[in-house]
XYZ file of C-alpha atoms in Angstrom:
749
model
C -53.666 -17.603 -46.458
C -55.882 -15.621 -48.927
C -58.219 -17.156 -51.525
C -55.996 -15.953 -54.360
C -53.055 -17.786 -52.847
C -55.170 -20.920 -52.558
C -56.071 -20.783 -56.239
C -52.367 -20.656 -56.998
C -51.369 -23.563 -54.804
C -54.428 -25.839 -55.019
C -55.942 -26.855 -58.350
C -59.600 -27.652 -57.905
C -59.641 -29.520 -61.250
C -57.143 -32.071 -59.893
C -59.023 -32.981 -56.677
C -58.002 -36.183 -54.949
C -58.109 -37.540 -51.439
C -54.309 -37.421 -50.996
C -53.726 -33.838 -52.065
C -56.711 -32.537 -50.076
C -55.480 -34.267 -46.896
C -51.917 -33.030 -47.501
C -53.183 -29.472 -47.930
C -55.291 -29.575 -44.765
C -52.405 -31.043 -42.695
C -50.043 -28.267 -43.753
C -52.488 -25.380 -43.239
C -54.710 -26.389 -40.284
C -52.889 -25.534 -37.039
C -55.879 -24.870 -34.811
C -59.607 -25.283 -34.506
C -60.162 -21.868 -36.046
C -58.065 -22.858 -39.082
C -60.168 -25.985 -39.561
C -63.394 -23.941 -39.392
C -62.000 -21.482 -41.916
C -61.046 -24.103 -44.498
C -64.292 -26.042 -44.101
C -66.232 -22.860 -44.790
C -63.913 -22.054 -47.691
C -64.341 -25.444 -49.364
C -68.098 -25.413 -48.741
C -68.402 -22.114 -50.570
C -66.129 -23.369 -53.316
C -68.317 -26.489 -53.719
C -71.406 -24.348 -54.033
C -69.706 -22.320 -56.759
C -68.561 -25.471 -58.484
C -72.105 -26.905 -58.308
C -73.301 -23.890 -60.163
C -70.552 -23.706 -62.804
C -68.911 -27.138 -62.861
C -69.095 -29.911 -65.456
C -70.223 -33.504 -64.996
C -66.567 -34.666 -64.835
C -65.999 -32.376 -61.970
C -69.137 -33.424 -60.046
C -67.657 -36.774 -59.094
C -64.629 -35.062 -57.626
C -66.852 -32.618 -55.824
C -68.779 -35.445 -54.196
C -65.478 -36.839 -52.893
C -64.641 -33.452 -51.454
C -68.023 -33.325 -49.726
C -67.377 -36.672 -48.104
C -63.986 -35.488 -46.863
C -65.408 -32.251 -45.493
C -68.085 -34.258 -43.712
C -65.443 -36.434 -42.088
C -63.555 -33.288 -41.111
C -66.692 -31.926 -39.413
C -67.048 -35.186 -37.471
C -63.369 -35.013 -36.415
C -63.891 -31.433 -35.311
C -66.846 -32.501 -33.168
C -64.794 -35.252 -31.539
C -61.938 -32.724 -30.941
C -64.346 -30.457 -29.073
C -65.513 -33.343 -26.909
C -61.900 -34.272 -26.091
C -61.197 -30.668 -25.167
C -64.123 -30.642 -22.725
C -62.915 -33.902 -21.157
C -59.403 -32.442 -20.825
C -60.685 -29.327 -19.050
C -62.761 -31.490 -16.705
C -59.745 -33.663 -15.918
C -57.549 -30.583 -15.195
C -60.174 -29.279 -12.727
C -60.189 -32.619 -10.939
C -56.387 -32.614 -10.747
C -56.383 -29.049 -9.327
C -58.952 -30.005 -6.692
C -56.925 -33.079 -5.749
C -53.720 -30.968 -5.446
C -55.518 -28.455 -3.251
C -56.704 -31.199 -0.926
C -53.183 -32.704 -0.902
C -51.622 -29.337 0.021
C -54.126 -28.860 2.829
C -53.323 -32.306 4.125
C -49.562 -31.627 3.853
C -49.883 -28.382 5.808
C -51.912 -30.089 8.526
C -49.401 -32.950 8.698
C -46.448 -30.510 8.787
C -48.048 -28.537 11.618
C -48.605 -31.712 13.622
C -44.999 -32.817 12.998
C -43.690 -29.444 14.186
C -45.824 -29.682 17.303
C -44.522 -33.189 17.850
C -40.918 -31.963 17.421
C -41.514 -29.086 19.823
C -42.976 -31.477 22.341
C -39.993 -33.776 21.903
C -37.606 -30.816 22.298
C -39.471 -29.635 25.402
C -39.313 -33.125 26.790
C -35.533 -33.235 26.193
C -35.129 -29.817 27.774
C -37.207 -30.895 30.779
C -35.033 -33.967 31.137
C -31.911 -31.793 30.820
C -33.307 -29.361 33.382
C -34.020 -32.148 35.842
C -30.542 -33.548 35.271
C -29.043 -30.088 35.720
C -30.940 -29.611 38.996
C -29.674 -32.984 40.151
C -26.085 -31.961 39.329
C -26.545 -28.674 41.191
C -27.676 -30.590 44.272
C -24.606 -32.791 43.993
C -22.389 -29.700 43.656
C -23.986 -28.171 46.738
C -23.562 -31.342 48.783
C -19.965 -31.871 47.595
C -19.086 -28.231 48.240
C -19.742 -28.773 51.934
C -17.285 -31.669 51.998
C -14.638 -31.347 49.243
C -13.984 -28.641 46.717
C -12.327 -30.987 44.157
C -15.412 -33.179 44.147
C -17.619 -30.115 43.675
C -15.446 -29.071 40.737
C -15.946 -32.500 39.177
C -19.731 -32.074 39.336
C -19.317 -28.491 38.075
C -17.622 -29.882 34.975
C -20.611 -32.185 34.413
C -22.942 -29.180 34.605
C -20.802 -27.285 32.074
C -20.776 -30.297 29.736
C -24.549 -30.627 29.984
C -24.958 -26.950 29.113
C -22.592 -27.243 26.145
C -24.506 -30.252 24.741
C -27.810 -28.385 24.655
C -28.975 -27.426 21.140
C -28.415 -23.828 20.062
C -32.168 -23.321 19.567
C -33.076 -24.312 23.111
C -35.364 -22.159 25.191
C -33.651 -18.852 25.958
C -34.950 -18.659 29.517
C -33.649 -22.156 30.177
C -30.217 -21.292 28.751
C -30.024 -18.034 30.719
C -30.941 -19.691 34.013
C -28.507 -22.553 33.514
C -25.683 -20.193 32.535
C -26.442 -17.959 35.518
C -26.195 -20.935 37.894
C -22.923 -22.023 36.284
C -21.513 -18.509 36.743
C -22.563 -18.429 40.395
C -20.919 -21.737 41.153
C -17.848 -20.848 39.150
C -17.380 -17.729 41.260
C -17.848 -19.661 44.492
C -15.484 -22.461 43.494
C -12.831 -20.073 42.173
C -12.893 -18.059 45.385
C -12.588 -21.274 47.348
C -9.630 -22.602 45.362
C -7.958 -19.243 44.694
C -7.205 -18.592 48.362
C -5.348 -21.889 48.763
C -3.639 -21.480 45.397
C -2.318 -18.008 46.212
C -1.160 -19.130 49.643
C 0.787 -21.981 48.056
C 2.221 -19.735 45.338
C 3.312 -17.230 47.972
C 5.235 -19.931 49.811
C 6.931 -20.864 46.534
C 8.053 -17.247 46.066
C 5.558 -16.070 43.437
C 5.819 -12.319 42.964
C 9.464 -12.128 44.075
C 12.255 -10.961 41.778
C 13.276 -14.571 41.029
C 10.631 -17.162 41.802
C 12.770 -20.091 40.635
C 15.592 -19.247 43.016
C 13.147 -18.763 45.891
C 11.695 -22.243 45.350
C 15.129 -23.866 45.105
C 16.141 -22.461 48.488
C 13.479 -24.561 50.245
C 13.921 -28.081 51.509
C 13.356 -30.680 48.822
C 10.496 -32.486 50.584
C 8.724 -29.249 51.401
C 9.238 -27.938 47.890
C 7.909 -31.126 46.277
C 4.876 -31.080 48.569
C 4.110 -27.454 47.691
C 4.637 -28.067 43.991
C 2.254 -31.021 44.059
C -0.317 -28.967 45.922
C 0.208 -26.065 43.523
C -0.309 -28.256 40.460
C -3.463 -29.777 41.905
C -4.950 -26.378 42.702
C -3.881 -25.044 39.294
C -5.684 -27.856 37.492
C -8.763 -27.259 39.616
C -8.788 -23.600 38.624
C -8.167 -24.520 35.023
C -11.212 -26.811 35.112
C -13.415 -23.931 36.200
C -13.429 -22.337 32.762
C -16.851 -20.939 31.809
C -18.510 -22.306 28.659
C -19.310 -20.133 25.637
C -22.693 -18.465 25.836
C -25.344 -20.180 23.713
C -28.136 -18.501 21.808
C -26.190 -15.353 20.759
C -27.269 -13.862 17.432
C -23.850 -12.309 16.779
C -21.398 -15.203 16.827
C -18.476 -12.900 16.144
C -18.345 -11.668 19.735
C -17.235 -15.053 21.044
C -14.230 -17.178 20.181
C -14.636 -20.364 18.228
C -12.131 -21.993 20.559
C -13.780 -22.558 23.906
C -10.399 -22.409 25.611
C -9.896 -18.868 24.335
C -13.373 -17.541 25.008
C -12.201 -15.717 28.135
C -9.000 -13.754 28.102
C -8.354 -14.107 31.836
C -8.414 -17.801 32.684
C -9.089 -18.454 36.413
C -5.467 -19.418 37.205
C -4.204 -16.392 35.252
C -6.565 -14.094 37.157
C -5.237 -15.523 40.411
C -1.597 -15.135 39.379
C -2.179 -11.509 38.355
C -3.634 -10.428 41.715
C -0.286 -9.686 43.359
C 0.906 -7.668 40.352
C -2.365 -5.794 40.065
C -2.074 -4.657 43.683
C 1.475 -3.442 43.104
C 0.568 -1.701 39.858
C -2.328 0.211 41.378
C -0.294 0.978 44.500
C 2.611 2.569 42.629
C 0.963 4.125 39.570
C -2.321 5.489 40.895
C -3.180 8.055 43.546
C -0.737 10.533 45.052
C 2.404 8.432 44.651
C 5.441 10.108 43.101
C 5.657 7.200 40.668
C 2.239 8.186 39.303
C 3.481 10.796 36.839
C 1.723 11.449 33.546
C 5.060 12.622 32.121
C 6.767 9.304 32.879
C 4.917 6.425 31.176
C 8.257 4.602 30.961
C 8.101 3.962 34.709
C 5.156 1.580 34.563
C 6.078 0.247 31.113
C 9.541 -0.709 32.362
C 8.053 -2.281 35.478
C 5.694 -4.453 33.450
C 8.569 -5.544 31.183
C 10.514 -6.501 34.287
C 7.611 -8.617 35.584
C 7.302 -10.355 32.216
C 11.030 -11.091 32.181
C 10.889 -12.531 35.707
C 7.816 -14.744 35.199
C 7.932 -15.963 31.591
C 10.307 -18.886 32.155
C 8.430 -19.996 35.287
C 5.125 -20.029 33.410
C 6.648 -21.981 30.500
C 8.399 -24.535 32.704
C 5.850 -25.076 35.500
C 2.361 -24.398 34.124
C 2.514 -24.805 30.345
C 3.025 -28.628 30.508
C -0.111 -28.917 32.696
C -2.149 -26.886 30.210
C -0.879 -28.957 27.260
C -1.986 -32.182 28.971
C -5.435 -30.876 29.821
C -6.286 -29.148 26.515
C -5.620 -30.364 22.998
C -5.549 -26.923 21.420
C -2.493 -24.750 22.176
C -3.052 -22.076 24.807
C 0.016 -20.092 25.857
C -0.047 -19.305 29.576
C 2.790 -16.838 29.065
C 0.853 -14.848 26.474
C -2.312 -14.835 28.562
C -0.336 -13.645 31.553
C 1.208 -10.865 29.435
C -2.237 -9.955 28.094
C -3.440 -9.554 31.688
C -0.542 -7.224 32.498
C -1.226 -5.259 29.320
C -4.785 -4.788 30.580
C -3.389 -2.795 33.515
C -1.390 -0.619 31.127
C -4.321 -0.054 28.763
C -6.564 1.120 31.561
C -3.889 3.493 32.838
C -2.742 4.782 29.457
C -6.244 5.251 28.050
C -6.950 7.611 30.919
C -3.630 9.457 30.558
C -3.901 9.868 26.763
C -7.024 12.005 27.182
C -4.750 14.708 28.611
C -1.553 13.897 26.715
C -3.000 14.468 23.224
C -3.043 18.234 23.787
C 0.705 18.336 24.483
C 2.659 17.499 21.327
C 5.976 17.073 23.099
C 4.479 14.706 25.655
C 2.506 12.840 22.980
C 5.720 12.279 21.022
C 7.301 10.888 24.165
C 4.352 8.510 24.668
C 4.567 7.312 21.068
C 8.269 6.565 21.434
C 7.755 4.719 24.703
C 4.802 2.666 23.442
C 6.544 1.601 20.236
C 9.728 0.781 22.128
C 7.712 -1.190 24.681
C 5.992 -3.266 21.981
C 9.322 -3.972 20.306
C 11.019 -5.075 23.535
C 7.998 -7.089 24.649
C 7.812 -9.007 21.357
C 11.512 -9.823 21.600
C 11.043 -10.906 25.206
C 8.127 -13.312 24.684
C 9.004 -14.349 21.088
C 5.496 -13.763 19.714
C 6.310 -14.968 16.183
C 6.959 -18.535 17.356
C 3.643 -18.875 19.220
C 0.895 -20.458 17.110
C -2.148 -19.367 19.095
C -2.229 -16.386 21.395
C -4.265 -13.427 22.521
C -1.410 -10.962 22.163
C -2.384 -7.496 20.966
C 0.281 -4.754 20.735
C -0.061 -1.726 22.973
C 0.250 0.627 19.989
C -3.403 -0.070 19.148
C -4.183 2.578 21.795
C -2.560 5.167 19.543
C -5.049 4.370 16.761
C -8.015 5.642 18.773
C -10.132 8.109 16.800
C -9.273 10.894 19.269
C -5.557 10.086 19.525
C -4.511 9.172 15.971
C -5.322 12.562 14.316
C -3.319 14.271 17.048
C -0.454 11.863 16.427
C -0.444 12.707 12.705
C -0.570 16.423 13.457
C 2.243 16.093 15.974
C 4.520 14.321 13.493
C 3.823 16.944 10.836
C 4.442 19.880 13.176
C 7.592 18.267 14.552
C 9.161 17.889 11.097
C 8.166 21.406 10.023
C 9.466 22.925 13.243
C 12.832 21.195 12.944
C 13.002 22.142 9.284
C 12.436 25.808 10.190
C 15.188 25.636 12.789
C 17.565 24.026 10.314
C 16.990 26.516 7.527
C 17.244 29.442 9.908
C 20.857 28.435 10.602
C 21.900 29.716 7.167
C 25.622 29.290 7.651
C 25.531 25.624 8.619
C 22.417 24.102 7.043
C 24.053 23.661 3.611
C 27.338 22.302 4.897
C 28.064 18.596 4.905
C 28.225 16.886 8.294
C 31.010 14.606 7.015
C 33.675 16.241 4.850
C 36.407 13.588 4.706
C 34.313 11.069 2.732
C 34.061 11.614 -1.034
C 30.578 10.131 -1.101
C 29.131 11.898 1.948
C 30.724 15.318 1.559
C 28.019 16.360 -0.930
C 25.146 15.638 1.511
C 24.020 18.879 3.186
C 23.033 18.769 6.826
C 19.494 20.034 6.140
C 18.627 17.329 3.591
C 20.167 14.590 5.700
C 18.239 15.564 8.835
C 14.979 16.009 6.892
C 15.171 12.519 5.391
C 16.182 11.105 8.764
C 12.999 12.582 10.240
C 10.924 10.968 7.467
C 12.651 7.648 8.095
C 11.855 7.945 11.800
C 8.188 8.397 10.897
C 8.391 5.219 8.774
C 9.907 3.287 11.673
C 7.072 4.460 13.889
C 4.184 3.471 11.657
C 5.461 0.498 9.612
C 4.323 -2.066 12.218
C 0.880 -0.591 12.852
C -1.753 -3.333 12.458
C -4.107 -1.157 10.381
C -3.370 -0.653 6.672
C -5.472 2.514 6.520
C -3.550 4.134 9.371
C -0.210 3.273 7.753
C -1.463 4.756 4.503
C -2.366 8.035 6.215
C 1.193 8.274 7.527
C 2.523 7.590 4.032
C 0.437 10.447 2.618
C 1.786 12.675 5.389
C 5.325 11.842 4.258
C 4.445 12.777 0.679
C 3.056 16.104 1.866
C 6.214 16.816 3.856
C 8.361 16.046 0.802
C 6.355 18.549 -1.225
C 6.758 21.049 1.605
C 10.540 20.562 1.576
C 10.678 21.013 -2.200
C 8.640 24.231 -1.904
C 11.075 25.547 0.708
C 14.006 24.756 -1.596
C 12.320 26.579 -4.486
C 11.805 29.683 -2.366
C 15.425 29.664 -1.246
C 16.627 29.061 -4.808
C 14.782 32.155 -6.011
C 16.535 34.207 -3.341
C 19.996 32.974 -4.308
C 19.745 32.644 -8.098
C 21.053 36.160 -8.828
C 24.557 35.066 -7.854
C 24.183 31.274 -7.707
C 27.859 30.456 -7.465
C 27.800 30.324 -3.655
C 27.629 27.726 -0.917
C 23.893 28.171 -0.310
C 22.744 27.692 -3.902
C 25.048 24.725 -4.431
C 23.837 23.261 -1.116
C 20.241 23.572 -2.344
C 21.160 21.716 -5.534
C 23.019 18.999 -3.599
C 20.016 18.638 -1.274
C 17.678 18.016 -4.209
C 20.058 15.425 -5.618
C 20.346 13.599 -2.286
C 16.565 13.535 -1.837
C 16.189 11.987 -5.303
C 18.787 9.330 -4.456
C 17.083 8.351 -1.197
C 13.555 8.329 -2.656
C 14.739 6.099 -5.486
C 16.077 3.630 -2.921
C 12.857 3.782 -0.913
C 10.807 3.114 -4.045
C 12.238 -0.409 -4.211
C 10.923 -1.148 -0.708
C 7.746 -3.267 -0.892
C 6.485 -1.610 2.299
C 6.014 1.690 0.465
C 4.757 0.033 -2.724
C 1.927 -1.647 -0.830
C 0.829 1.686 0.585
C 0.102 3.008 -2.923
C -2.707 0.455 -3.314
C -6.327 1.527 -2.704
C -6.819 -1.412 -0.313
C -4.648 -4.083 1.218
C -6.947 -6.717 -0.342
C -5.692 -5.677 -3.809
C -2.509 -7.698 -3.355
C -1.805 -11.252 -2.343
C 1.410 -12.939 -1.413
C 2.006 -14.055 -4.986
C 1.624 -10.492 -6.255
C 4.069 -8.864 -3.882
C 7.001 -9.426 -6.230
C 5.169 -7.826 -9.123
C 4.469 -4.692 -7.122
C 8.120 -3.758 -7.182
C 8.023 -3.414 -10.978
C 4.880 -1.246 -11.074
C 4.715 2.540 -10.717
C 6.942 3.605 -7.854
C 5.439 5.135 -4.689
C 7.627 8.263 -4.963
C 7.607 8.719 -8.742
C 5.857 12.087 -8.611
C 8.192 13.434 -5.913
C 11.262 12.182 -7.782
C 10.040 13.705 -11.056
C 9.267 17.131 -9.579
C 12.540 17.203 -7.642
C 14.426 16.228 -10.814
C 12.863 19.137 -12.692
C 13.836 21.416 -9.824
C 17.397 20.109 -9.931
C 17.595 20.611 -13.706
C 16.429 24.187 -13.269
C 19.164 24.817 -10.686
C 21.802 23.291 -12.976
C 20.732 25.527 -15.851
C 20.870 28.611 -13.610
C 24.423 27.731 -12.625
C 25.438 27.013 -16.225
C 23.961 30.272 -17.524
C 25.667 32.231 -14.770
C 29.119 30.800 -15.575
C 28.560 31.210 -19.333
C 27.393 34.797 -18.893
C 30.679 35.630 -17.196
C 32.350 34.732 -20.479
C 29.730 36.578 -22.522
C 30.324 39.810 -20.639
C 34.008 39.745 -21.622
C 33.496 38.891 -25.298
C 33.370 42.594 -26.352
C 36.715 43.104 -24.654
C 38.119 40.170 -26.618
C 36.735 41.598 -29.894
C 38.209 45.023 -29.222
C 41.787 43.849 -29.795
C 43.137 45.440 -33.003
C 45.291 42.487 -34.000
C 42.190 40.696 -35.280
C 41.825 43.114 -38.129
C 45.492 43.817 -38.820
C 48.070 41.806 -40.653
C 50.652 39.868 -38.767
C 53.609 42.050 -37.727
C 57.018 41.185 -39.057
C 58.847 38.969 -36.623
C 61.581 36.439 -36.720
C 60.691 32.854 -37.418
C 61.276 31.976 -33.785
C 58.950 34.766 -32.618
C 56.290 33.663 -35.130
C 56.324 30.132 -33.782
C 56.238 31.481 -30.219
C 53.272 33.744 -30.942
C 51.355 30.956 -32.619
C 51.704 28.640 -29.644
C 50.781 30.989 -26.777
C 47.293 31.894 -25.613
C 46.668 35.599 -25.920
C 46.735 37.694 -22.767
C 43.155 38.841 -23.111
C 41.964 35.236 -23.661
C 43.909 34.167 -20.576
C 42.225 36.902 -18.548
C 38.830 35.608 -19.660
C 39.522 31.911 -19.297
C 41.265 32.035 -15.919
C 38.104 33.033 -13.959
C 36.138 30.599 -16.106
C 38.522 27.786 -15.173
C 38.349 28.767 -11.505
C 34.547 28.646 -11.514
C 34.486 25.254 -13.213
C 37.014 23.945 -10.713
C 34.924 25.314 -7.823
C 31.851 23.529 -9.147
C 33.764 20.251 -9.458
C 34.761 20.435 -5.786
C 31.397 21.475 -4.352
C 28.749 19.887 -6.610
C 27.794 16.233 -6.515
C 29.132 14.225 -9.410
C 25.867 13.892 -11.329
C 24.915 17.568 -11.066
C 28.422 18.703 -11.941
C 28.439 16.531 -15.062
C 25.151 18.040 -16.227
C 26.276 21.577 -15.348
C 29.607 21.631 -17.143
C 28.025 20.098 -20.247
C 25.413 22.870 -20.232
C 28.158 25.467 -19.706
C 29.990 24.128 -22.755
C 26.830 24.350 -24.836
C 26.186 27.957 -23.775
C 29.814 29.075 -24.260
C 29.905 27.378 -27.654
C 26.929 29.431 -28.875
C 28.178 32.643 -27.216
C 31.588 32.573 -28.912
C 30.066 31.497 -32.222
C 27.331 34.150 -32.328
C 28.751 37.044 -30.312
C 32.388 36.746 -31.314
C 33.013 34.884 -34.576
C 30.023 36.184 -36.535
C 30.731 39.754 -35.399
C 34.507 39.825 -36.032
C 36.690 39.811 -39.123
C 39.775 37.625 -38.836
C 43.093 37.990 -40.546
C 45.325 34.979 -41.019
C 47.125 35.927 -37.825
C 43.802 36.406 -36.072
C 42.652 32.953 -37.172
C 45.786 31.345 -35.864
C 45.528 33.152 -32.542
C 41.844 32.254 -32.210
C 42.629 28.590 -32.877
C 45.377 28.720 -30.248
C 43.115 30.402 -27.682
C 40.440 27.764 -28.184
C 42.662 24.704 -28.529
C 45.144 25.528 -25.795
C 43.053 27.814 -23.610
C 39.405 26.727 -23.567
C 39.448 23.031 -24.436
C 42.012 21.980 -21.784
C 39.759 23.425 -19.054
C 37.024 20.951 -20.018
C 39.560 18.286 -20.948
C 40.022 17.526 -17.244
C 36.573 15.949 -17.241
C 36.375 14.303 -20.667
C 38.691 12.717 -23.215
C 37.130 14.561 -26.167
C 36.365 18.156 -25.132
C 35.783 19.217 -28.769
C 32.619 17.082 -28.811
C 30.997 19.529 -26.356
C 31.873 22.619 -28.465
C 30.505 21.544 -31.871
C 30.377 25.032 -33.415
C 33.805 26.075 -32.119
C 35.226 22.748 -33.241
C 34.043 23.426 -36.795
C 35.378 27.017 -36.660
C 38.792 25.808 -35.491
C 38.803 23.322 -38.378
C 37.909 26.028 -40.901
C 40.427 28.528 -39.523
C 43.164 25.886 -39.644
C 42.773 25.158 -43.376
C 45.456 26.203 -45.805
C 44.585 29.059 -48.122
C 44.086 26.832 -51.158
C 41.940 24.307 -49.350
C 39.983 27.153 -47.751
C 39.161 28.740 -51.127
C 38.325 25.373 -52.712
C 35.939 24.502 -49.872
C 34.339 27.952 -50.064
C 33.739 27.624 -53.789
C 32.311 24.141 -53.336
C 29.924 25.331 -50.620
C 28.746 28.256 -52.770
C 27.808 25.771 -55.479
C 25.905 23.684 -52.897
C 24.081 26.778 -51.652
C 23.120 27.824 -55.184
C 21.722 24.348 -55.868
C 24.205 23.314 -58.498
C 25.177 20.144 -56.589
C 23.250 17.175 -55.322
C 21.551 17.322 -51.955
C 23.918 14.691 -50.551
C 26.968 16.699 -51.578
C 26.840 18.880 -48.447
C 26.842 15.832 -46.187
C 29.814 14.415 -48.048
C 31.700 17.686 -47.546
C 30.900 17.690 -43.806
C 32.108 14.130 -43.480
C 35.305 14.891 -45.376
C 36.224 17.921 -43.234
C 34.589 16.556 -40.033
C 32.142 19.418 -39.659
C 29.306 18.565 -37.232
C 28.249 21.745 -35.427
C 27.399 24.031 -38.358
C 24.375 22.386 -39.876
C 24.110 24.014 -43.324
C 26.206 25.620 -46.035
C 24.978 29.121 -45.208
C 26.319 28.942 -41.643
C 29.702 27.673 -42.826
C 29.975 30.375 -45.512
C 29.125 33.063 -42.934
C 32.030 31.898 -40.803
C 34.351 31.700 -43.809
C 33.328 35.181 -44.867
C 34.824 36.521 -41.644
C 38.306 35.507 -42.779
C 39.904 38.356 -44.720
């Protein structure tokens, strides 16, 4: 704070102990502040000594005393600060010594722990060596006893800490593996001999066992069960000390795919498989994968019940966690197929026809196998479908390419058969007779692709197939557009109408597919973007085929307009002929009353000649076009014809009273009934002609009154709402302003 500010806040003439202390407390926040104010007041006192009065001197002496006390307090504050710094240094030194002591103590504790761990490992090693000696001694006498000691060795290994010495773990595991191999070989021979006597490997093992004597069968079954349990007890432990824990199973029972008893049971089938499907055998044909796939399915069918009835109860008693012997046996058989098929696929991928055959056989095999072993009702299994082989990085791109080429090739063959590709395969069904053969087969091919990929385990691979389907749909639409451009000159033919019906059928099918959650999921960037609770909401989001449906709808609308313009132009070409009749500009000839009535009720000959082909074309469209496209087409035809007759005929022709009557008859009894077959109110689709018929049907007085009224509206002499009132009164809806109505009325002479 400056000296000027001090003079404003602190009155030297009113010095007292309280206000001086209050001022110092509020302005002294540090040692430097205290020094500053002491110096300031000292200088002020000197000035006051020189210029002050005697009344002020007493106050100044009080201020001197206070400043002296402040100097003493400042001295004591400095001493306290020095003591504080000294104390902080002592604390830091003590902390440093404490940390050094802690580190030394921690190091000694770690050494002590390592020594304790080494001691435990040495004890475990000695115990393990003792167990190995017992195994060796028991192996000379009794295999079951050796297996019992083997189990103790496995248990000892499993109880060792994960951070045990790696060399110790490796040596112990190596010894366990050696003894496991010896014990399995010892038990496996007896087990296979017993299983052979019970008929294992025959077409019906249960029947073979039942044909034996009861005592002999019971003895063999007891021996079989004992040997099976011995093999089951020879399961290797999980390897300890691995950095990557993901390469082993968390369930020790599932750590090895081929359990010892499973490996033994598979030996007879492995020999047969390699005998028949390898080497120079006729059954070893790369073109016939169904031979070994069918054989494996047969083996599964023959053995699954035996495994469930005879061995599964033994496994359930020995292990708490569920392990399906049937699934493990199937997984072993699938191993034979994978080895064989992986080798064959290296050559098959370059032959699209053969690759397609392999895909069909593999997918059919997986489907039949799942039905056979009922995979969905098994809680824990090692089952992996065979179709995973088709997802290999060298096979899958070829599979995609094959599917694409297959569809395009069949599409080329279909469209090359020009006479039949647009015909319906079923003609006696009102719903199916508008489905051309080409569109039906194309969508069937796409559906076959869906059936092939919908059960693939990988979301990304399914999504690639989905994108392939979208590309093929765009390809089909492009083909239709090219063919439409070829046929649009004279579109009223079977080919053009077949193209339009094809587009409509594709839209129908894609709309149905859009409601399938399977396709909706494939539009997501990742499978993780949806959970089970969100699957219902997906169906209401943007559809998977919205773009294809939209583009095909635009294509269909274009085809409908081409058809409508073509039919309407047939009428337009004959309008000059209709206008050339002289009776439009002449007065009505004198006839009897009966002849007048007759003439007023009949459609003119020239109108009949124009409307008869028009009616035939409309009828042809109704029989060949699908219902939705026909509805849109005939409405467009009506709109075009309405404008053609209004602009090219009415506005360019003068009508006598007789001409007006004949025109009304031609429209009311000739044109409107043609459309009346498809709607109750045909006049609604000819708004301009409907208004013209109304105007031409007015009596002479009403006609002149309306004309005068409209001229006043046009000149602005009436309110703006007057025109609308007139239209409502005379039911005029097509002619939108007074000028248009007056132009029509001016043609009446």
